[in-house]
Short mmCIF file of C-alpha atoms and ligand atoms in Angstrom, two decimals:
data_model
loop_
_atom_site.label_atom_id
_atom_site.label_comp_id
_atom_site.label_asym_id
_atom_site.label_seq_id
_atom_site.Cartn_x
_atom_site.Cartn_y
_atom_site.Cartn_z
CA MET A 4 72.57 32.88 -62.21
CA ILE A 5 70.52 33.21 -59.01
CA ARG A 6 66.85 32.79 -59.87
CA VAL A 7 64.40 34.64 -57.64
CA ALA A 8 60.59 34.44 -57.68
CA MET A 9 59.17 37.66 -56.29
CA PHE A 10 55.57 37.53 -55.07
CA ASP A 11 52.86 40.15 -54.55
CA THR A 12 54.71 42.61 -56.76
CA LYS A 13 53.52 46.06 -57.70
CA SER A 14 54.95 48.44 -60.29
CA TYR A 15 56.96 50.34 -57.65
CA ASP A 16 58.64 47.08 -56.56
CA GLU A 17 59.65 46.25 -60.11
CA ASP A 18 60.96 49.78 -60.72
CA SER A 19 63.19 49.80 -57.67
CA PHE A 20 64.42 46.19 -57.98
CA ARG A 21 65.21 46.61 -61.70
CA LYS A 22 67.32 49.63 -60.80
CA ASN A 23 69.39 47.72 -58.21
CA CYS A 24 69.49 44.20 -59.72
CA PRO A 25 72.96 42.92 -60.76
CA ASP A 26 73.44 40.65 -63.82
CA GLU A 27 73.95 37.57 -61.63
CA VAL A 28 70.40 37.79 -60.23
CA GLU A 29 67.33 37.10 -62.37
CA ILE A 30 64.00 38.12 -60.83
CA THR A 31 60.63 36.89 -62.06
CA TYR A 32 57.82 39.13 -60.86
CA PHE A 33 54.55 37.47 -59.82
CA PRO A 34 51.67 39.82 -58.89
CA VAL A 35 49.95 37.05 -56.89
CA LYS A 36 50.58 36.55 -53.19
CA LEU A 37 52.59 33.53 -52.10
CA ASN A 38 50.35 31.01 -50.33
CA LYS A 39 49.42 27.35 -50.59
CA ASP A 40 47.61 27.91 -53.90
CA SER A 41 50.39 29.82 -55.63
CA VAL A 42 53.47 28.11 -54.15
CA ILE A 43 53.81 25.90 -57.25
CA LEU A 44 55.08 29.02 -59.08
CA ALA A 45 58.21 28.85 -56.93
CA ASN A 46 59.23 25.47 -58.36
CA GLY A 47 62.69 25.69 -59.88
CA PHE A 48 63.69 28.98 -58.26
CA ASP A 49 66.61 29.39 -55.84
CA ALA A 50 64.87 31.97 -53.69
CA VAL A 51 61.48 33.55 -53.16
CA CYS A 52 61.08 37.19 -52.25
CA THR A 53 57.99 37.95 -50.19
CA PHE A 54 56.17 40.90 -48.66
CA VAL A 55 53.93 41.44 -45.64
CA ASN A 56 50.79 39.64 -46.83
CA ASP A 57 52.37 36.57 -48.39
CA THR A 58 51.83 33.46 -46.26
CA VAL A 59 54.58 30.97 -45.54
CA ASP A 60 52.99 28.57 -43.08
CA GLU A 61 54.31 25.07 -42.44
CA GLU A 62 52.63 23.65 -45.55
CA VAL A 63 54.06 26.34 -47.83
CA ALA A 64 57.50 26.10 -46.18
CA ASN A 65 57.62 22.35 -46.79
CA LYS A 66 56.57 22.77 -50.42
CA LEU A 67 59.21 25.44 -50.99
CA TYR A 68 61.79 23.07 -49.52
CA ASP A 69 60.61 20.23 -51.77
CA TYR A 70 60.89 22.54 -54.78
CA GLY A 71 64.52 23.26 -53.90
CA VAL A 72 64.01 26.85 -52.73
CA LYS A 73 66.86 27.70 -50.38
CA MET A 74 66.00 31.19 -49.26
CA ILE A 75 63.01 33.34 -48.36
CA ALA A 76 64.08 36.95 -48.76
CA LEU A 77 61.52 39.17 -47.07
CA ARG A 78 61.48 42.65 -48.57
CA CYS A 79 60.17 44.07 -45.30
CA ALA A 80 61.11 44.17 -41.61
CA GLY A 81 58.22 42.26 -39.98
CA PHE A 82 58.38 38.47 -40.34
CA ASP A 83 55.07 37.42 -38.74
CA SER A 84 53.97 36.12 -42.17
CA ILE A 85 56.61 33.37 -42.03
CA ASP A 86 56.62 30.21 -39.93
CA VAL A 87 60.32 30.57 -39.12
CA LYS A 88 60.31 27.38 -37.07
CA ALA A 89 59.06 25.38 -40.06
CA CYS A 90 61.84 26.91 -42.16
CA TYR A 91 64.57 26.19 -39.62
CA GLU A 92 67.45 24.15 -41.08
CA LYS A 93 65.60 23.93 -44.39
CA ILE A 94 65.25 27.42 -45.82
CA CYS A 95 67.22 30.48 -44.79
CA VAL A 96 64.89 33.38 -43.95
CA VAL A 97 66.30 36.88 -44.31
CA ARG A 98 64.70 40.29 -44.07
CA VAL A 99 65.39 44.01 -44.33
CA PRO A 100 65.57 44.96 -40.66
CA ALA A 101 65.94 48.71 -41.16
CA TYR A 102 65.26 50.26 -44.53
CA SER A 103 64.07 53.59 -43.23
CA PRO A 104 62.69 53.73 -39.69
CA GLU A 105 62.07 57.44 -40.29
CA ALA A 106 59.69 56.67 -43.17
CA ILE A 107 57.36 54.77 -40.83
CA ALA A 108 57.80 57.16 -37.90
CA GLU A 109 57.05 60.16 -40.11
CA HIS A 110 53.94 58.46 -41.50
CA ALA A 111 52.72 57.82 -37.95
CA ILE A 112 53.20 61.52 -37.22
CA ALA A 113 51.42 62.44 -40.47
CA LEU A 114 48.42 60.36 -39.37
CA LEU A 115 48.50 61.90 -35.91
CA MET A 116 48.70 65.48 -37.21
CA THR A 117 45.95 64.81 -39.73
CA SER A 118 43.73 63.49 -36.98
CA VAL A 119 44.30 66.12 -34.31
CA ARG A 120 44.15 69.09 -36.72
CA ARG A 121 41.28 67.60 -38.80
CA ILE A 122 43.26 68.02 -42.03
CA HIS A 123 41.33 65.23 -43.77
CA LYS A 124 38.10 67.11 -43.20
CA ALA A 125 39.51 70.53 -44.12
CA TYR A 126 40.96 69.13 -47.36
CA ASN A 127 37.57 67.81 -48.47
CA ARG A 128 35.80 70.99 -47.43
CA THR A 129 38.01 73.47 -49.26
CA LYS A 130 37.87 71.30 -52.43
CA GLU A 131 34.11 71.94 -52.31
CA PHE A 132 34.64 75.68 -51.65
CA ASN A 133 33.42 75.19 -48.08
CA PHE A 134 35.63 77.48 -46.02
CA SER A 135 33.75 77.08 -42.75
CA LEU A 136 35.76 76.15 -39.65
CA ASN A 137 32.86 74.65 -37.72
CA ASN A 138 33.75 71.33 -36.04
CA LEU A 139 37.41 71.59 -37.02
CA VAL A 140 38.70 72.46 -33.54
CA GLY A 141 41.81 70.39 -32.87
CA PHE A 142 44.32 70.31 -30.04
CA ASN A 143 48.02 70.99 -29.52
CA LEU A 144 50.48 68.11 -29.34
CA TYR A 145 52.82 70.29 -27.28
CA GLY A 146 52.58 69.22 -23.65
CA LYS A 147 50.55 66.07 -24.37
CA THR A 148 51.70 62.65 -23.18
CA VAL A 149 52.48 60.06 -25.84
CA GLY A 150 53.01 56.39 -24.98
CA VAL A 151 55.26 54.43 -27.32
CA ILE A 152 55.04 50.64 -27.25
CA GLY A 153 58.21 49.19 -28.77
CA THR A 154 61.35 51.33 -28.71
CA GLY A 155 63.33 49.70 -31.50
CA LYS A 156 64.39 51.48 -34.66
CA ILE A 157 60.98 52.90 -35.60
CA GLY A 158 59.85 53.59 -32.04
CA LYS A 159 63.07 55.51 -31.41
CA ALA A 160 62.65 57.61 -34.58
CA PHE A 161 59.05 58.32 -33.52
CA ILE A 162 60.16 59.29 -30.00
CA ASN A 163 62.72 61.73 -31.39
CA ILE A 164 60.04 63.52 -33.41
CA CYS A 165 57.67 63.61 -30.41
CA ASN A 166 60.40 65.18 -28.30
CA GLY A 167 60.75 67.86 -30.97
CA PHE A 168 57.06 68.64 -30.55
CA GLY A 169 57.57 69.18 -26.81
CA MET A 170 55.55 66.15 -25.80
CA ARG A 171 56.07 64.09 -22.66
CA VAL A 172 57.16 60.67 -23.91
CA LEU A 173 56.49 57.42 -22.04
CA ALA A 174 57.71 54.09 -23.35
CA TYR A 175 57.19 50.41 -22.80
CA ASP A 176 59.36 47.67 -24.28
CA LYS A 177 60.02 44.04 -23.40
CA PHE A 178 63.71 44.77 -23.86
CA PRO A 179 64.31 48.43 -22.91
CA SER A 180 67.27 50.09 -24.66
CA GLU A 181 69.87 52.60 -23.55
CA GLY A 182 69.76 56.14 -24.89
CA ILE A 183 66.02 56.33 -25.55
CA LYS A 184 64.74 59.85 -24.85
CA ALA A 185 61.64 58.65 -23.03
CA GLU A 186 60.62 57.50 -19.58
CA TYR A 187 60.23 53.71 -19.44
CA VAL A 188 57.12 52.70 -17.48
CA SER A 189 55.03 49.55 -17.12
CA LEU A 190 52.46 48.83 -19.83
CA ASP A 191 49.62 49.61 -17.40
CA GLU A 192 51.16 52.97 -16.48
CA LEU A 193 51.60 53.82 -20.14
CA LEU A 194 47.98 52.91 -20.91
CA ALA A 195 46.69 54.97 -17.97
CA GLN A 196 48.71 58.14 -18.61
CA SER A 197 48.93 58.53 -22.38
CA ASP A 198 46.84 60.91 -24.48
CA ILE A 199 48.21 59.18 -27.57
CA ILE A 200 49.43 55.59 -27.84
CA SER A 201 51.59 54.51 -30.77
CA LEU A 202 52.44 50.87 -31.52
CA HIS A 203 55.93 50.05 -32.76
CA CYS A 204 56.54 46.47 -31.61
CA PRO A 205 56.50 43.38 -33.83
CA LEU A 206 53.48 41.07 -33.84
CA THR A 207 54.17 37.85 -31.94
CA ASP A 208 52.02 35.06 -30.50
CA GLU A 209 52.43 36.71 -27.12
CA ASN A 210 51.20 40.20 -28.03
CA THR A 211 48.47 39.37 -30.54
CA HIS A 212 45.44 41.57 -29.69
CA MET A 213 47.38 43.41 -26.98
CA ILE A 214 44.92 46.24 -27.63
CA ASN A 215 41.61 44.69 -26.58
CA ASN A 216 38.57 45.44 -24.39
CA GLY A 217 40.67 44.93 -21.25
CA THR A 218 43.57 47.18 -22.21
CA ILE A 219 41.28 49.79 -23.82
CA ALA A 220 39.43 50.07 -20.48
CA LYS A 221 42.76 50.98 -18.80
CA MET A 222 43.38 53.88 -21.20
CA LYS A 223 42.56 57.56 -20.71
CA LYS A 224 39.15 58.49 -22.04
CA GLY A 225 39.53 60.03 -25.50
CA VAL A 226 42.92 58.43 -26.19
CA ILE A 227 44.22 58.43 -29.77
CA ILE A 228 45.57 55.10 -30.98
CA LEU A 229 48.15 54.95 -33.78
CA ASN A 230 49.05 51.66 -35.38
CA THR A 231 51.73 51.59 -38.05
CA SER A 232 53.12 48.24 -36.87
CA ARG A 233 50.90 45.20 -37.50
CA GLY A 234 47.12 44.90 -37.57
CA GLY A 235 47.06 41.82 -35.33
CA LEU A 236 48.22 43.90 -32.37
CA ILE A 237 44.69 45.31 -32.16
CA ASN A 238 41.44 43.40 -31.78
CA ALA A 239 39.51 45.39 -34.39
CA ASN A 240 36.07 44.47 -32.99
CA ASP A 241 37.14 45.80 -29.60
CA LEU A 242 38.49 48.93 -31.27
CA VAL A 243 35.08 49.57 -32.84
CA ASP A 244 33.43 49.10 -29.41
CA GLY A 245 35.97 51.45 -27.81
CA ILE A 246 35.27 54.16 -30.39
CA LYS A 247 31.49 53.71 -30.11
CA SER A 248 31.67 54.05 -26.32
CA ARG A 249 33.84 57.24 -26.77
CA GLN A 250 36.60 55.65 -24.68
CA ILE A 251 38.80 55.95 -27.77
CA GLY A 252 38.86 59.47 -29.21
CA ALA A 253 40.43 58.59 -32.56
CA ALA A 254 42.24 55.75 -34.32
CA CYS A 255 44.82 56.05 -37.08
CA MET A 256 45.64 52.79 -38.75
CA ASP A 257 48.17 51.99 -41.46
CA VAL A 258 47.72 48.28 -40.79
CA TYR A 259 44.73 46.06 -40.16
CA GLU A 260 44.48 42.45 -39.05
CA GLU A 261 42.49 41.38 -42.11
CA GLU A 262 44.33 43.65 -44.51
CA GLY A 263 45.55 40.82 -46.75
CA ASP A 264 42.51 40.84 -49.03
CA LEU A 265 42.09 44.62 -49.03
CA PHE A 266 45.25 46.62 -48.83
CA PHE A 267 47.47 47.33 -51.83
CA ASN A 268 44.49 46.77 -54.16
CA ASP A 269 41.99 49.10 -55.81
CA LYS A 270 38.63 47.95 -54.44
CA SER A 271 36.68 51.03 -55.49
CA GLY A 272 33.38 50.07 -57.06
CA HIS A 273 33.27 46.82 -55.05
CA ILE A 274 31.08 45.90 -52.08
CA LEU A 275 33.30 45.68 -49.01
CA ASP A 276 32.90 42.20 -47.51
CA ASP A 277 34.72 43.12 -44.31
CA ASP A 278 32.03 44.54 -41.98
CA VAL A 279 34.52 45.65 -39.33
CA MET A 280 36.57 47.69 -41.77
CA ALA A 281 33.36 49.02 -43.33
CA ARG A 282 32.22 50.19 -39.87
CA LEU A 283 35.59 51.75 -39.08
CA LEU A 284 35.55 53.67 -42.36
CA THR A 285 32.18 55.24 -41.48
CA MET A 286 33.66 56.78 -38.34
CA PRO A 287 34.79 60.41 -38.69
CA ASN A 288 37.59 59.93 -36.13
CA VAL A 289 39.18 56.95 -37.90
CA ILE A 290 41.87 57.42 -40.53
CA VAL A 291 43.03 54.43 -42.53
CA THR A 292 45.97 54.23 -44.91
CA SER A 293 46.65 50.93 -46.62
CA HIS A 294 50.06 49.89 -45.29
CA GLN A 295 51.66 52.91 -46.85
CA ALA A 296 54.07 53.95 -44.12
CA PHE A 297 57.08 52.36 -45.83
CA LEU A 298 56.35 53.94 -49.20
CA THR A 299 59.05 56.54 -49.68
CA GLU A 300 61.67 56.66 -52.43
CA GLU A 301 64.43 56.29 -49.86
CA ALA A 302 62.82 53.25 -48.22
CA LEU A 303 62.11 51.49 -51.53
CA ASP A 304 65.69 51.99 -52.64
CA ASN A 305 67.03 50.60 -49.33
CA ILE A 306 64.60 47.66 -49.48
CA SER A 307 65.67 46.57 -52.95
CA SER A 308 69.41 47.06 -52.41
CA THR A 309 69.42 45.26 -49.03
CA THR A 310 67.25 42.41 -50.31
CA ILE A 311 69.53 41.86 -53.29
CA ASP A 312 72.59 42.09 -51.06
CA ASN A 313 71.07 39.47 -48.69
CA ILE A 314 70.46 37.15 -51.66
CA VAL A 315 73.88 37.58 -53.27
CA ARG A 316 75.75 37.17 -49.97
CA PHE A 317 73.96 33.89 -49.30
CA PHE A 318 74.27 32.28 -52.72
CA LYS A 319 77.73 33.61 -53.59
CA TYR A 320 79.49 33.68 -50.22
CA GLY A 321 77.36 31.47 -47.92
CA GLU A 322 76.69 34.41 -45.59
CA ARG A 323 73.40 34.61 -43.70
CA SER A 324 73.10 38.36 -43.66
CA ASN A 325 70.03 39.70 -41.85
CA GLU A 326 68.78 36.21 -41.08
CA VAL A 327 65.65 35.69 -39.01
CA CYS A 328 66.42 32.78 -36.72
CA TYR A 329 63.63 31.48 -34.54
CA ARG A 330 66.11 30.22 -31.95
CA CYS A 331 67.37 33.71 -31.16
CA GLU A 332 65.21 35.85 -28.91
CA LYS A 333 66.30 39.08 -30.58
CA TYR A 334 66.28 37.86 -34.14
CA ASP A 335 68.45 40.44 -35.80
CA GLU A 336 71.33 40.09 -33.38
CA CYS A 337 72.47 36.64 -34.39
CA SER A 338 72.93 36.92 -38.11
CA SER A 339 76.16 38.82 -38.48
CA LYS A 340 78.00 36.58 -36.02
CA ARG A 341 77.22 33.19 -37.54
CA VAL A 342 77.94 31.59 -40.85
CA LYS A 343 75.93 28.40 -40.61
CA GLY A 344 73.08 29.57 -38.36
CA CYS A 345 72.31 28.48 -34.81
P1 NAD B 408 62.75 46.64 -34.03
O1 NAD B 408 63.03 45.18 -33.99
O2 NAD B 408 63.87 47.60 -34.26
O3 NAD B 408 62.00 47.10 -32.69
C1 NAD B 408 60.93 46.41 -32.14
C2 NAD B 408 60.94 46.68 -30.64
O4 NAD B 408 59.77 46.07 -30.09
C3 NAD B 408 62.15 46.08 -29.93
O5 NAD B 408 62.75 47.05 -29.10
C4 NAD B 408 61.55 44.93 -29.12
O6 NAD B 408 62.24 44.72 -27.89
C5 NAD B 408 60.15 45.44 -28.87
N1 NAD B 408 59.18 44.41 -28.52
C6 NAD B 408 59.13 43.12 -28.96
N2 NAD B 408 58.06 42.50 -28.42
C7 NAD B 408 57.43 43.41 -27.64
C8 NAD B 408 56.27 43.37 -26.82
N3 NAD B 408 55.55 42.26 -26.71
N4 NAD B 408 55.92 44.49 -26.16
C9 NAD B 408 56.67 45.62 -26.27
N5 NAD B 408 57.76 45.72 -27.03
C10 NAD B 408 58.15 44.62 -27.70
O7 NAD B 408 61.62 46.82 -35.15
P2 NAD B 408 61.26 48.13 -35.98
O8 NAD B 408 62.13 48.22 -37.18
O9 NAD B 408 61.21 49.28 -35.05
O10 NAD B 408 59.81 47.74 -36.52
C11 NAD B 408 58.73 47.56 -35.64
C12 NAD B 408 57.56 46.96 -36.40
O11 NAD B 408 57.06 47.92 -37.33
C13 NAD B 408 57.92 45.77 -37.28
O12 NAD B 408 57.93 44.57 -36.55
C14 NAD B 408 56.81 45.77 -38.30
O13 NAD B 408 55.76 44.97 -37.85
C15 NAD B 408 56.37 47.23 -38.34
N6 NAD B 408 56.61 47.88 -39.64
C16 NAD B 408 55.58 48.44 -40.30
C17 NAD B 408 55.81 49.07 -41.52
C18 NAD B 408 54.71 49.76 -42.30
O14 NAD B 408 54.88 50.06 -43.48
N7 NAD B 408 53.56 50.04 -41.70
C19 NAD B 408 57.09 49.09 -42.06
C20 NAD B 408 58.13 48.51 -41.33
C21 NAD B 408 57.89 47.90 -40.12
#
């Protein structure tokens, strides 16, 4: 029996993992996040299964190793929550690199459409029998320039939709790909020319706060910023300043740097301790969803089946399927070719 401790679980996780779990895997569901205070719960398990706001820093990685945990199975694509270097040669880290890029791309478009056509305001108005159209003037996406930062699986799906809208698509990526239906430009060119900027790159040490006072100043006045990638890509204080100065026309955020204590939880009826988020939520041109972009039936099903497959392959056959290896520059390209890791 392969014993797995799953952290930060919600009812939808349990539903989809129960559906796809074979007899040889036994999952214990812990609603708490994995961090230095809760890591003791992992004692005696073969693997831990974590999500975006669990924290495996060096201290937690070493404790997991001491407890005999051999695998961290991320049930998400991003792995910025894991100190992969600290895990190297101790604990195998695997992830779900592509469970449904379209789910995230479509959510980014949903946020964009909501923002530019003022759907969030219209929805509230008509619920109150207010059928006035005052202050609901939007703009067409057709003919606008969208800048896509990160042209991997999600960025590509997003670009395809934007092309369908008849938008001009610019792209910037550290590792440009073939076959992307967009014009690759430098980051500065993208910032200067885009009416809408959408972030689809992973969060790394190098690009933390890539959207900051300096880069915001290089953008077109009134730009719309979409972030469905990771909160840490944006300096949220600078975002607030950019919106207050009217340099930024609107922001749509599915992720937030300090989301760990907020998102995925019902905080209604509580005082919000986070002043930056509180300020952002007062702004009529800011739309926040709480890391919801992945939440489709198709994506949840792919997440649970791939995670279980990653676990079974490792413990039954010694395969390191979908491994995140800190020694490989493009993480997901090494796993299928190696058995023992780099
Ligand atoms: P991917 O690995 O397929 O693509 C990422 C792309 O970003 C690659 O082409 C890479 O070369 C590029 N890149 C890396 N560093 C860069 C940099 N500094 N500047 C510009 N480009 C850079 O990943 P993906 O599946 O497309 O996912 C992208 C990100 O989306 C994930 O890392 C994750 O953080 C986020 N995500 C969010 C949700 C959600 O629910 N909101 C769900 C899944 C993934």
